[in-house]
Amino acid sequence: MHILLVDDDAQGRSFLAEYLQLLGHLVTPADSVDSALRITEEHSFELVLSDIAMPEKSGIDLIHALQTKALEHRPDIVLYTGHVDLQLAIDALRAGAFDYMTKPIKLDELTSILERVAAHQNIRLSAPDHGHKHRHKSSFQRKEEHLQEVQDMFSRLAGVERIGIFSEKMWDVVHQAEQYHTDRSMPVLIQGETGVGKEIIAKIIHYGTEHSSLPFVDINCTAISPTLFESELFGYESGAFTGGVRQGKKGKLDMAMGGTLFLDEIAEIPVELQAKLLRVIEERQFYRVGGLRKNKTDIRIIAATNLDFEKRIQEGLFRKDLYYRLKVGHITIPPLRERQEDIAGLALLFLRKFSKKRGKQFESIHPQAEKRLVSYHWPGNVRELKNLMEWVSFMHDGTELLEKHFVKQLSPQKPCFSTPEKKRVERKRPVSNADILAALEECGGNKTKASQLLGIALRTLYYRLDKMAS
């Protein structure tokens, strides 16, 4: 296809253009709406791919302008933006966008959209009166279909997947999450093993059934070093520290204003910041790093962990008062092995989804294969099941999933916990400094392997090493 790529960010535009060219498309770049409109007077395009937020005129302005132009060939228009916003999605579709994406752009999602655009353009060329088939639909039907299209697209953008619920235990969890959605003032703590779907439940609490357009901002507390965590969460003022942005920077609390801050793996948050987080929850105010002025905040706090809080408290790694403040609303998600009714249904849901994506034929599961799936203990929970079905859809094809398609991937001797989690359960005493030094020596200085050997999180190991060095 010939694609007009419109983005004022030269680096992002160059990256996208290179990727599209690698796929075999002809790309013409433009850095503004006015520039794009001038280019369309001289060239025809199958697709216009445009950022929404640009100086002076937006991507939606570009749609309106193109609709008024007498073009020889009418391109499809796909918009992208850095914000998940339901109203923006609705505005884009109402203006006439073919689809809508959020940044950072997922290349597999972009590739899928390109395929659909190509198919749509082929239909237009081969059947110019194709649209007449829909003229007899009622206005109500068209509005209903359009609303469903917006809701489906927004669910995808927000990361709230269509989840399968086949057991009473999960119905209870989802119902509880929907109840918590109605009260933004209540903190909610979600506990469960790795892979059970804690983030999806957090998004159900935030978005509800009507898909709230308020911001959902997440922080993986294990992915940020302790030295950067405070500035990442609270932001910082100008001149707060060497190497910072000159004008200062807003933190995640600012980004989540009016919406939800999701603290994933909350048990790993640095101890010295826990009192400050407690103050935010209780007083709804905070100081930026290097700041003297209190900033008000209006956010919902949702936290999640797969660790044993009571053990963390005993080891002095988590404040008891913060734990009880977070636990006002509480959800425990049972592991997949304790809700076997979900296994076959989820497997079929994932299998059909990935088969459709890859053009495969899987539509059902053989009873013997289902029996094998249900009897497996799923240490990686729903994530492991999903990954297995994706692998099957990549490696095999057929109308029915058979045991031979996946049996070698399931180890009957595999324990019901991953190695680090199992060690945490078995450990009888807190990790000492001597334990840490011995583990580092045994692992040749590799901190990741040492943390796994000790049965503690990598963030916790870095924190303890900082303490030992001070």
CSV table of C-alpha atoms in Angstrom, one decimal:
chain,number,residue,atom,x,y,z
A,1,MET,CA,0.0,0.0,0.0
A,2,HIS,CA,0.9,3.6,-0.4
A,3,ILE,CA,0.8,5.1,3.2
A,4,LEU,CA,0.8,8.7,4.2
A,5,LEU,CA,2.4,8.9,7.7
A,6,VAL,CA,1.7,12.1,9.6
A,7,ASP,CA,3.5,12.8,12.9
A,8,ASP,CA,5.3,15.9,14.2
A,9,ASP,CA,7.8,13.7,16.2
A,10,ALA,CA,10.6,13.1,13.7
A,11,GLN,CA,12.1,10.1,15.6
A,12,GLY,CA,8.8,8.3,16.0
A,13,ARG,CA,7.9,9.0,12.4
A,14,SER,CA,11.2,7.7,11.1
A,15,PHE,CA,10.9,4.5,13.2
A,16,LEU,CA,7.4,3.8,11.9
A,17,ALA,CA,8.3,4.6,8.3
A,18,GLU,CA,11.2,2.1,8.5
A,19,TYR,CA,9.0,-0.6,9.9
A,20,LEU,CA,6.3,0.0,7.3
A,21,GLN,CA,8.9,-0.1,4.5
A,22,LEU,CA,10.3,-3.4,5.8
A,23,LEU,CA,6.8,-4.8,5.4
A,24,GLY,CA,6.9,-3.7,1.7
A,25,HIS,CA,4.8,-0.6,1.9
A,26,LEU,CA,5.5,2.7,0.2
A,27,VAL,CA,5.6,5.5,2.8
A,28,THR,CA,5.3,9.3,2.4
A,29,PRO,CA,6.1,11.2,5.6
A,30,ALA,CA,4.5,14.5,6.7
A,31,ASP,CA,5.2,16.5,9.9
A,32,SER,CA,1.9,18.4,10.1
A,33,VAL,CA,-1.7,18.3,9.0
A,34,ASP,CA,-1.2,21.2,6.5
A,35,SER,CA,1.8,19.4,5.0
A,36,ALA,CA,-0.3,16.2,4.7
A,37,LEU,CA,-3.1,17.9,3.0
A,38,ARG,CA,-0.8,19.4,0.4
A,39,ILE,CA,0.7,16.0,-0.3
A,40,THR,CA,-2.8,14.5,-0.9
A,41,GLU,CA,-3.3,17.0,-3.8
A,42,GLU,CA,-0.5,15.3,-5.7
A,43,HIS,CA,-0.6,11.7,-4.6
A,44,SER,CA,-3.2,9.0,-3.8
A,45,PHE,CA,-3.0,6.8,-0.7
A,46,GLU,CA,-4.7,3.7,0.5
A,47,LEU,CA,-4.0,4.5,4.2
A,48,VAL,CA,-3.4,7.7,6.2
A,49,LEU,CA,-1.7,6.8,9.5
A,50,SER,CA,-1.6,9.9,11.8
A,51,ASP,CA,-0.8,10.9,15.3
A,52,ILE,CA,-3.8,12.8,17.0
A,53,ALA,CA,-2.0,15.3,19.2
A,54,MET,CA,0.1,17.7,17.0
A,55,PRO,CA,0.7,21.4,17.1
A,56,GLU,CA,-2.0,23.7,15.6
A,57,LYS,CA,-4.1,20.9,14.0
A,58,SER,CA,-4.9,17.4,15.2
A,59,GLY,CA,-5.4,14.1,13.6
A,60,ILE,CA,-9.2,14.5,13.9
A,61,ASP,CA,-8.8,17.8,12.1
A,62,LEU,CA,-7.0,15.9,9.3
A,63,ILE,CA,-10.0,13.5,9.0
A,64,HIS,CA,-12.5,16.4,8.6
A,65,ALA,CA,-10.2,18.2,6.1
A,66,LEU,CA,-9.8,15.0,4.0
A,67,GLN,CA,-13.5,14.4,3.9
A,68,THR,CA,-14.1,17.8,2.3
A,69,LYS,CA,-11.5,17.2,-0.4
A,70,ALA,CA,-12.4,15.8,-3.8
A,71,LEU,CA,-10.0,12.8,-3.8
A,72,GLU,CA,-9.7,10.4,-6.7
A,73,HIS,CA,-9.2,7.6,-4.2
A,74,ARG,CA,-10.5,7.7,-0.6
A,75,PRO,CA,-7.9,6.4,1.9
A,76,ASP,CA,-8.7,4.7,5.2
A,77,ILE,CA,-7.5,6.7,8.2
A,78,VAL,CA,-6.0,5.2,11.3
A,79,LEU,CA,-5.2,7.5,14.3
A,80,TYR,CA,-2.9,6.9,17.3
A,81,THR,CA,-2.2,8.7,20.5
A,82,GLY,CA,-0.4,8.4,23.8
A,83,HIS,CA,-3.6,8.3,25.9
A,84,VAL,CA,-6.3,5.7,26.5
A,85,ASP,CA,-9.4,7.9,26.4
A,86,LEU,CA,-12.9,6.5,25.6
A,87,GLN,CA,-14.2,9.9,24.4
A,88,LEU,CA,-11.2,10.4,22.1
A,89,ALA,CA,-11.9,6.9,20.6
A,90,ILE,CA,-15.5,7.8,20.1
A,91,ASP,CA,-14.6,11.2,18.5
A,92,ALA,CA,-12.1,9.5,16.2
A,93,LEU,CA,-14.6,6.9,15.0
A,94,ARG,CA,-17.4,9.4,14.6
A,95,ALA,CA,-15.1,11.6,12.5
A,96,GLY,CA,-14.5,8.6,10.2
A,97,ALA,CA,-11.4,6.9,11.5
A,98,PHE,CA,-11.0,3.2,10.4
A,99,ASP,CA,-9.3,2.4,13.7
A,100,TYR,CA,-7.5,3.9,16.7
A,101,MET,CA,-4.2,2.8,18.5
A,102,THR,CA,-2.3,4.0,21.6
A,103,LYS,CA,1.4,4.7,21.9
A,104,PRO,CA,3.7,3.0,22.3
A,105,ILE,CA,2.4,1.3,19.1
A,106,LYS,CA,2.4,-2.5,19.3
A,107,LEU,CA,3.9,-3.7,16.0
A,108,ASP,CA,1.7,-6.9,15.9
A,109,GLU,CA,-1.4,-4.7,16.4
A,110,LEU,CA,-0.3,-2.4,13.6
A,111,THR,CA,0.4,-5.3,11.3
A,112,SER,CA,-3.1,-6.7,12.0
A,113,ILE,CA,-4.7,-3.3,11.2
A,114,LEU,CA,-2.7,-3.0,7.9
A,115,GLU,CA,-4.1,-6.4,6.9
A,116,ARG,CA,-7.6,-5.2,7.6
A,117,VAL,CA,-7.1,-1.9,5.7
A,118,ALA,CA,-5.7,-3.8,2.7
A,119,ALA,CA,-8.8,-6.1,2.7
A,120,HIS,CA,-11.1,-3.1,3.0
A,121,GLN,CA,-9.4,-1.3,0.2
A,122,ASN,CA,-9.7,-4.4,-2.0
A,123,ILE,CA,-13.4,-4.6,-1.3
A,124,ARG,CA,-13.8,-0.9,-2.2
A,125,LEU,CA,-12.0,-1.5,-5.5
A,126,SER,CA,-13.8,-4.7,-6.5
A,127,ALA,CA,-17.3,-3.6,-5.3
A,128,PRO,CA,-17.8,0.1,-5.3
A,129,ASP,CA,-21.4,-0.2,-4.3
A,130,HIS,CA,-20.7,-2.5,-1.4
A,131,GLY,CA,-22.0,0.0,1.1
A,132,HIS,CA,-25.5,-0.2,-0.4
A,133,LYS,CA,-26.1,-3.5,1.4
A,134,HIS,CA,-26.3,-1.7,4.7
A,135,ARG,CA,-28.7,1.1,3.7
A,136,HIS,CA,-31.8,-0.8,4.9
A,137,LYS,CA,-30.5,-1.1,8.4
A,138,SER,CA,-32.3,1.1,10.9
A,139,SER,CA,-30.7,4.1,12.5
A,140,PHE,CA,-30.9,2.3,15.8
A,141,GLN,CA,-29.1,-0.8,14.5
A,142,ARG,CA,-26.3,1.3,13.1
A,143,LYS,CA,-25.9,3.1,16.4
A,144,GLU,CA,-25.9,-0.1,18.3
A,145,GLU,CA,-23.3,-1.6,16.1
A,146,HIS,CA,-21.2,1.5,16.3
A,147,LEU,CA,-21.4,1.6,20.1
A,148,GLN,CA,-20.3,-2.1,20.2
A,149,GLU,CA,-17.4,-1.3,17.9
A,150,VAL,CA,-16.3,1.5,20.2
A,151,GLN,CA,-16.6,-0.6,23.3
A,152,ASP,CA,-14.7,-3.5,21.8
A,153,MET,CA,-12.0,-1.3,20.6
A,154,PHE,CA,-11.7,0.5,23.9
A,155,SER,CA,-11.6,-2.8,25.8
A,156,ARG,CA,-8.6,-3.7,23.6
A,157,LEU,CA,-6.9,-0.4,24.0
A,158,ALA,CA,-7.4,-0.4,27.8
A,159,GLY,CA,-6.1,-3.9,28.1
A,160,VAL,CA,-9.4,-5.2,29.5
A,161,GLU,CA,-9.6,-8.4,27.6
A,162,ARG,CA,-12.7,-10.4,27.1
A,163,ILE,CA,-12.2,-12.8,30.0
A,164,GLY,CA,-13.8,-16.2,30.3
A,165,ILE,CA,-15.5,-16.9,33.6
A,166,PHE,CA,-16.6,-20.5,34.0
A,167,SER,CA,-16.4,-21.1,37.8
A,168,GLU,CA,-18.3,-19.8,40.8
A,169,LYS,CA,-15.0,-18.7,42.4
A,170,MET,CA,-14.1,-16.4,39.6
A,171,TRP,CA,-17.7,-15.0,39.3
A,172,ASP,CA,-17.4,-14.1,42.9
A,173,VAL,CA,-14.1,-12.3,42.3
A,174,VAL,CA,-15.4,-10.3,39.3
A,175,HIS,CA,-18.6,-9.4,41.1
A,176,GLN,CA,-16.5,-8.2,44.0
A,177,ALA,CA,-14.4,-6.1,41.6
A,178,GLU,CA,-17.5,-4.5,40.1
A,179,GLN,CA,-18.7,-3.6,43.5
A,180,TYR,CA,-15.4,-1.9,44.4
A,181,HIS,CA,-15.7,0.1,41.1
A,182,THR,CA,-18.6,2.1,42.6
A,183,ASP,CA,-16.5,3.7,45.4
A,184,ARG,CA,-13.3,5.4,44.2
A,185,SER,CA,-12.3,6.5,47.8
A,186,MET,CA,-11.7,2.9,48.9
A,187,PRO,CA,-8.2,1.4,48.5
A,188,VAL,CA,-8.2,-2.2,47.2
A,189,LEU,CA,-5.6,-4.9,47.7
A,190,ILE,CA,-5.5,-7.8,45.3
A,191,GLN,CA,-3.6,-10.9,46.3
A,192,GLY,CA,-2.8,-14.0,44.3
A,193,GLU,CA,-0.1,-16.1,42.7
A,194,THR,CA,1.8,-15.0,39.7
A,195,GLY,CA,-0.2,-15.3,36.5
A,196,VAL,CA,-3.7,-15.4,38.0
A,197,GLY,CA,-4.8,-12.1,36.4
A,198,LYS,CA,-4.4,-9.5,39.1
A,199,GLU,CA,-4.0,-6.7,36.7
A,200,ILE,CA,-7.1,-7.6,34.8
A,201,ILE,CA,-9.1,-7.6,38.0
A,202,ALA,CA,-7.6,-4.2,38.8
A,203,LYS,CA,-8.8,-2.9,35.4
A,204,ILE,CA,-12.3,-4.2,36.1
A,205,ILE,CA,-12.3,-2.3,39.3
A,206,HIS,CA,-11.2,0.8,37.5
A,207,TYR,CA,-13.1,0.6,34.2
A,208,GLY,CA,-16.3,-1.1,35.5
A,209,THR,CA,-18.8,-2.3,32.9
A,210,GLU,CA,-19.2,1.1,31.2
A,211,HIS,CA,-15.5,1.6,30.4
A,212,SER,CA,-14.5,4.7,32.4
A,213,SER,CA,-12.4,7.2,30.4
A,214,LEU,CA,-10.5,8.2,33.6
A,215,PRO,CA,-6.8,7.5,33.6
A,216,PHE,CA,-5.4,4.1,34.7
A,217,VAL,CA,-1.7,4.4,35.6
A,218,ASP,CA,0.3,1.4,36.6
A,219,ILE,CA,3.7,1.0,38.3
A,220,ASN,CA,5.6,-2.3,38.5
A,221,CYS,CA,7.3,-1.8,41.9
A,222,THR,CA,9.9,-4.4,41.0
A,223,ALA,CA,10.9,-2.7,37.8
A,224,ILE,CA,12.1,0.6,39.2
A,225,SER,CA,15.3,1.0,41.2
A,226,PRO,CA,14.8,2.2,44.8
A,227,THR,CA,16.8,5.4,44.1
A,228,LEU,CA,14.4,6.4,41.2
A,229,PHE,CA,11.2,5.1,42.8
A,230,GLU,CA,10.4,8.3,44.7
A,231,SER,CA,10.8,10.7,41.8
A,232,GLU,CA,8.9,8.3,39.5
A,233,LEU,CA,5.9,8.2,42.0
A,234,PHE,CA,5.9,11.7,43.3
A,235,GLY,CA,7.6,13.6,40.5
A,236,TYR,CA,10.3,16.3,41.2
A,237,GLU,CA,10.7,20.0,41.1
A,238,SER,CA,13.2,22.0,39.0
A,239,GLY,CA,16.8,21.5,40.3
A,240,ALA,CA,15.8,18.7,42.7
A,241,PHE,CA,18.8,16.6,41.7
A,242,THR,CA,21.6,16.5,39.1
A,243,GLY,CA,20.5,15.0,35.8
A,244,GLY,CA,16.9,15.8,36.2
A,245,VAL,CA,14.8,17.7,33.6
A,246,ARG,CA,15.4,21.4,34.0
A,247,GLN,CA,11.7,22.3,34.5
A,248,GLY,CA,11.0,19.4,36.8
A,249,LYS,CA,8.8,16.4,36.0
A,250,LYS,CA,5.3,15.2,37.1
A,251,GLY,CA,5.1,11.8,38.6
A,252,LYS,CA,2.6,8.9,38.4
A,253,LEU,CA,0.4,10.5,41.0
A,254,ASP,CA,-0.1,13.5,38.7
A,255,MET,CA,-0.7,11.3,35.7
A,256,ALA,CA,-3.4,9.3,37.6
A,257,MET,CA,-5.3,12.4,38.8
A,258,GLY,CA,-9.0,11.7,38.8
A,259,GLY,CA,-8.4,8.0,38.0
A,260,THR,CA,-6.5,5.0,39.4
A,261,LEU,CA,-2.9,4.4,40.4
A,262,PHE,CA,-2.2,0.6,40.2
A,263,LEU,CA,0.8,-0.4,42.3
A,264,ASP,CA,1.7,-3.9,41.1
A,265,GLU,CA,3.9,-6.0,43.4
A,266,ILE,CA,3.3,-3.4,46.2
A,267,ALA,CA,5.2,-5.6,48.7
A,268,GLU,CA,8.4,-4.7,47.0
A,269,ILE,CA,8.1,-0.9,47.5
A,270,PRO,CA,11.1,0.6,49.4
A,271,VAL,CA,10.5,0.7,53.1
A,272,GLU,CA,11.5,4.4,53.4
A,273,LEU,CA,8.8,5.4,50.9
A,274,GLN,CA,6.0,3.4,52.6
A,275,ALA,CA,5.3,6.1,55.2
A,276,LYS,CA,5.0,8.7,52.4
A,277,LEU,CA,2.6,6.5,50.4
A,278,LEU,CA,0.5,6.0,53.6
A,279,ARG,CA,0.3,9.8,54.0
A,280,VAL,CA,-0.9,10.1,50.4
A,281,ILE,CA,-3.7,7.6,51.0
A,282,GLU,CA,-4.8,9.2,54.3
A,283,GLU,CA,-4.3,12.9,53.5
A,284,ARG,CA,-4.7,13.0,49.8
A,285,GLN,CA,-1.7,15.3,49.5
A,286,PHE,CA,2.0,14.8,48.6
A,287,TYR,CA,5.3,16.7,48.1
A,288,ARG,CA,7.3,16.3,44.9
A,289,VAL,CA,11.0,15.5,45.4
A,290,GLY,CA,12.7,18.8,46.2
A,291,GLY,CA,9.4,20.6,46.6
A,292,LEU,CA,8.0,22.7,49.5
A,293,ARG,CA,4.4,22.9,48.4
A,294,LYS,CA,1.8,20.3,49.1
A,295,ASN,CA,0.0,19.0,46.0
A,296,LYS,CA,-3.6,17.7,46.3
A,297,THR,CA,-4.5,14.4,44.7
A,298,ASP,CA,-7.7,12.7,43.8
A,299,ILE,CA,-6.8,9.1,42.9
A,300,ARG,CA,-8.0,5.6,43.6
A,301,ILE,CA,-5.3,3.3,44.9
A,302,ILE,CA,-5.3,-0.4,43.8
A,303,ALA,CA,-2.4,-2.6,44.9
A,304,ALA,CA,-1.4,-6.1,44.1
A,305,THR,CA,1.1,-8.7,45.2
A,306,ASN,CA,1.9,-12.4,45.1
A,307,LEU,CA,3.9,-12.3,48.3
A,308,ASP,CA,3.0,-13.2,51.9
A,309,PHE,CA,2.4,-9.8,53.6
A,310,GLU,CA,2.6,-11.2,57.1
A,311,LYS,CA,6.0,-12.6,56.5
A,312,ARG,CA,7.2,-9.3,54.9
A,313,ILE,CA,5.9,-7.5,58.0
A,314,GLN,CA,7.7,-9.9,60.4
A,315,GLU,CA,11.0,-9.3,58.4
A,316,GLY,CA,10.6,-5.6,58.8
A,317,LEU,CA,10.2,-5.1,55.0
A,318,PHE,CA,6.6,-3.8,55.1
A,319,ARG,CA,4.7,-1.5,57.4
A,320,LYS,CA,1.8,-3.0,59.2
A,321,ASP,CA,-0.2,0.2,59.2
A,322,LEU,CA,0.2,0.6,55.4
A,323,TYR,CA,-0.9,-3.0,54.9
A,324,TYR,CA,-4.1,-2.5,56.8
A,325,ARG,CA,-4.8,0.8,55.1
A,326,LEU,CA,-4.5,-0.8,51.7
A,327,LYS,CA,-6.6,-3.8,52.7
A,328,VAL,CA,-9.8,-1.8,53.2
A,329,GLY,CA,-11.0,-3.5,50.0
A,330,HIS,CA,-9.6,-6.9,49.6
A,331,ILE,CA,-9.7,-9.5,46.8
A,332,THR,CA,-7.9,-12.9,46.8
A,333,ILE,CA,-7.8,-14.6,43.4
A,334,PRO,CA,-7.6,-18.4,43.7
A,335,PRO,CA,-4.9,-20.2,41.7
A,336,LEU,CA,-6.1,-21.9,38.5
A,337,ARG,CA,-5.6,-25.4,40.0
A,338,GLU,CA,-8.2,-24.6,42.6
A,339,ARG,CA,-10.8,-23.6,40.0
A,340,GLN,CA,-10.7,-26.5,37.6
A,341,GLU,CA,-14.0,-25.5,36.0
A,342,ASP,CA,-12.2,-22.6,34.3
A,343,ILE,CA,-9.4,-24.6,32.7
A,344,ALA,CA,-11.1,-26.1,29.7
A,345,GLY,CA,-13.2,-23.0,28.9
A,346,LEU,CA,-10.2,-20.7,29.1
A,347,ALA,CA,-8.1,-23.1,27.0
A,348,LEU,CA,-10.7,-23.1,24.3
A,349,LEU,CA,-11.1,-19.3,24.5
A,350,PHE,CA,-7.4,-18.7,24.1
A,351,LEU,CA,-7.1,-21.5,21.4
A,352,ARG,CA,-9.8,-20.0,19.2
A,353,LYS,CA,-8.4,-16.5,19.7
A,354,PHE,CA,-4.8,-17.4,18.6
A,355,SER,CA,-6.0,-19.7,15.9
A,356,LYS,CA,-8.1,-16.9,14.3
A,357,LYS,CA,-5.1,-14.6,14.5
A,358,ARG,CA,-2.8,-17.1,12.7
A,359,GLY,CA,-5.4,-18.4,10.2
A,360,LYS,CA,-5.6,-21.9,11.9
A,361,GLN,CA,-8.7,-24.1,12.2
A,362,PHE,CA,-8.9,-25.1,15.9
A,363,GLU,CA,-12.5,-25.0,17.1
A,364,SER,CA,-12.8,-27.7,19.9
A,365,ILE,CA,-10.8,-29.8,22.4
A,366,HIS,CA,-10.8,-33.6,22.4
A,367,PRO,CA,-12.1,-35.1,25.7
A,368,GLN,CA,-8.8,-36.8,26.5
A,369,ALA,CA,-6.9,-33.5,25.9
A,370,GLU,CA,-9.4,-31.7,28.1
A,371,LYS,CA,-8.9,-34.3,30.8
A,372,ARG,CA,-5.1,-33.8,30.6
A,373,LEU,CA,-5.4,-30.0,30.8
A,374,VAL,CA,-7.7,-30.2,33.8
A,375,SER,CA,-5.5,-32.6,35.7
A,376,TYR,CA,-2.3,-30.5,35.3
A,377,HIS,CA,-1.5,-28.2,38.3
A,378,TRP,CA,-0.7,-25.0,36.3
A,379,PRO,CA,2.1,-23.4,38.4
A,380,GLY,CA,2.0,-20.4,36.0
A,381,ASN,CA,-1.8,-20.2,36.3
A,382,VAL,CA,-3.8,-18.5,33.6
A,383,ARG,CA,-0.7,-16.9,32.0
A,384,GLU,CA,0.9,-20.4,31.5
A,385,LEU,CA,-2.3,-21.7,30.0
A,386,LYS,CA,-2.6,-18.8,27.6
A,387,ASN,CA,1.0,-19.1,26.6
A,388,LEU,CA,0.6,-22.8,25.9
A,389,MET,CA,-2.5,-22.2,23.7
A,390,GLU,CA,-0.5,-19.6,21.8
A,391,TRP,CA,2.3,-22.0,21.3
A,392,VAL,CA,-0.1,-24.8,20.1
A,393,SER,CA,-1.7,-22.4,17.6
A,394,PHE,CA,1.8,-21.6,16.2
A,395,MET,CA,3.1,-25.1,16.0
A,396,HIS,CA,0.1,-27.1,15.0
A,397,ASP,CA,-3.2,-27.0,13.1
A,398,GLY,CA,-6.4,-29.0,13.0
A,399,THR,CA,-10.1,-28.6,14.0
A,400,GLU,CA,-9.6,-30.3,17.3
A,401,LEU,CA,-6.9,-29.9,20.0
A,402,LEU,CA,-5.4,-33.3,20.8
A,403,GLU,CA,-3.2,-34.4,23.7
A,404,LYS,CA,-0.3,-35.0,21.4
A,405,HIS,CA,-0.3,-31.3,20.5
A,406,PHE,CA,0.9,-30.2,23.9
A,407,VAL,CA,1.7,-33.2,26.2
A,408,LYS,CA,5.5,-32.7,25.9
A,409,GLN,CA,5.1,-29.2,27.2
A,410,LEU,CA,3.6,-30.3,30.5
A,411,SER,CA,5.9,-31.8,33.1
A,412,PRO,CA,4.1,-34.0,35.6
A,413,GLN,CA,7.0,-33.6,38.0
A,414,LYS,CA,6.9,-29.8,37.9
A,415,PRO,CA,6.2,-28.3,41.4
A,416,CYS,CA,3.1,-26.2,42.1
A,417,PHE,CA,5.4,-23.1,42.7
A,418,SER,CA,8.2,-21.6,40.7
A,419,THR,CA,11.6,-22.0,42.3
A,420,PRO,CA,11.8,-18.6,44.0
A,421,GLU,CA,8.2,-18.9,45.4
A,422,LYS,CA,8.9,-22.4,46.7
A,423,LYS,CA,12.0,-21.2,48.5
A,424,ARG,CA,10.1,-18.4,50.1
A,425,VAL,CA,7.6,-20.8,51.5
A,426,GLU,CA,10.2,-23.2,52.8
A,427,ARG,CA,12.5,-20.6,54.4
A,428,LYS,CA,12.4,-20.8,58.2
A,429,ARG,CA,14.2,-17.6,59.1
A,430,PRO,CA,14.9,-14.1,57.6
A,431,VAL,CA,17.7,-13.7,55.1
A,432,SER,CA,20.8,-12.5,56.8
A,433,ASN,CA,23.7,-10.5,55.4
A,434,ALA,CA,25.9,-13.6,55.5
A,435,ASP,CA,23.3,-15.5,53.4
A,436,ILE,CA,23.4,-12.7,50.8
A,437,LEU,CA,27.2,-12.7,50.6
A,438,ALA,CA,27.3,-16.5,50.3
A,439,ALA,CA,24.6,-16.5,47.6
A,440,LEU,CA,26.4,-13.8,45.6
A,441,GLU,CA,29.7,-15.8,45.8
A,442,GLU,CA,27.9,-19.0,44.8
A,443,CYS,CA,26.3,-17.3,41.8
A,444,GLY,CA,29.5,-15.6,40.7
A,445,GLY,CA,28.2,-12.1,41.5
A,446,ASN,CA,25.0,-12.5,39.4
A,447,LYS,CA,22.3,-10.7,41.4
A,448,THR,CA,19.4,-12.1,39.6
A,449,LYS,CA,20.5,-15.7,40.2
A,450,ALA,CA,21.4,-14.8,43.8
A,451,SER,CA,17.9,-13.4,44.5
A,452,GLN,CA,16.3,-16.6,43.1
A,453,LEU,CA,18.6,-18.7,45.2
A,454,LEU,CA,17.7,-16.7,48.4
A,455,GLY,CA,14.0,-16.8,47.5
A,456,ILE,CA,13.7,-13.0,47.6
A,457,ALA,CA,12.9,-10.4,45.0
A,458,LEU,CA,15.6,-8.7,43.0
A,459,ARG,CA,14.5,-5.3,44.3
A,460,THR,CA,14.8,-6.6,47.9
A,461,LEU,CA,18.3,-7.8,47.2
A,462,TYR,CA,19.3,-4.4,45.8
A,463,TYR,CA,17.8,-2.7,48.9
A,464,ARG,CA,19.7,-5.0,51.3
A,465,LEU,CA,22.9,-4.4,49.4
A,466,ASP,CA,22.4,-0.6,49.6
A,467,LYS,CA,21.9,-1.0,53.4
A,468,MET,CA,25.0,-3.1,53.8
A,469,ALA,CA,27.1,-0.6,51.9
A,470,SER,CA,25.8,2.4,53.9
